[in-house]
CSV table of C-alpha atoms in Angstrom, one decimal:
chain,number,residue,atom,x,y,z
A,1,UNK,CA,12.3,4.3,11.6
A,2,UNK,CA,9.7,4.1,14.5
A,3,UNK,CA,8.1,7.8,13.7
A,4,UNK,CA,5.6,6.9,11.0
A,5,UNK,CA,4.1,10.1,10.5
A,6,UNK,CA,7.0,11.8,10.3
A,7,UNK,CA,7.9,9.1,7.4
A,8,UNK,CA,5.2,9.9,5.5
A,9,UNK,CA,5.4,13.9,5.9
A,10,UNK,CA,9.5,13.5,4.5
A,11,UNK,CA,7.5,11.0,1.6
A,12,UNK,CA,5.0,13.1,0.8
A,13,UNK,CA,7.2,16.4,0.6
A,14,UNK,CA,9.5,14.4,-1.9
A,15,UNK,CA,6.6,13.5,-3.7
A,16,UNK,CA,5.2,17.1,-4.2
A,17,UNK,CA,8.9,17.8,-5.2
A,18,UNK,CA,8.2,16.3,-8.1
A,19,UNK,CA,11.7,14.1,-6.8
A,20,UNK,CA,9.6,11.3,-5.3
A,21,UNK,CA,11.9,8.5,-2.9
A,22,UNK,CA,12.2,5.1,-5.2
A,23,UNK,CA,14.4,3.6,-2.7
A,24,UNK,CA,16.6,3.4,0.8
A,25,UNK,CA,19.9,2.5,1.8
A,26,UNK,CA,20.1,0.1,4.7
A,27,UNK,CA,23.4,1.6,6.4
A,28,UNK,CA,23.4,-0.6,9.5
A,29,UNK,CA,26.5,-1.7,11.1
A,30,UNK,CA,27.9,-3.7,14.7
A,31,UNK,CA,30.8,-2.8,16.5
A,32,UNK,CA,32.4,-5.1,19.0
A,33,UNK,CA,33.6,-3.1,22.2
A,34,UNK,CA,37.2,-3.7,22.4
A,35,UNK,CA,40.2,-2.1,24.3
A,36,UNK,CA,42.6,-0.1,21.7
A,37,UNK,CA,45.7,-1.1,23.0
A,38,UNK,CA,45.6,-4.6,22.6
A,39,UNK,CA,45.3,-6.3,19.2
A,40,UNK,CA,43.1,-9.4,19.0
């Protein structure tokens, strides 16, 4: 998240909602770069 005002706006909009965000998902992942054809 490196757009902090934009952050808040999304918060703030949830908040007036009356739905307001009381948490996050942290869906992060790492792929290695491999070539399909050959198994490791």
């Amino acid at each position: 998240m490196t757009d902090a005002d934009a952050l808040r706006t999304v918060f703030d909009a949830a908040q007036d909602s009356g739905h307001p965000v009381r948490g996050a998902v942290h869906a992060a992942m790492h792929l290695d770069d491999a070539c399909a054809d050959r198994p490791r």
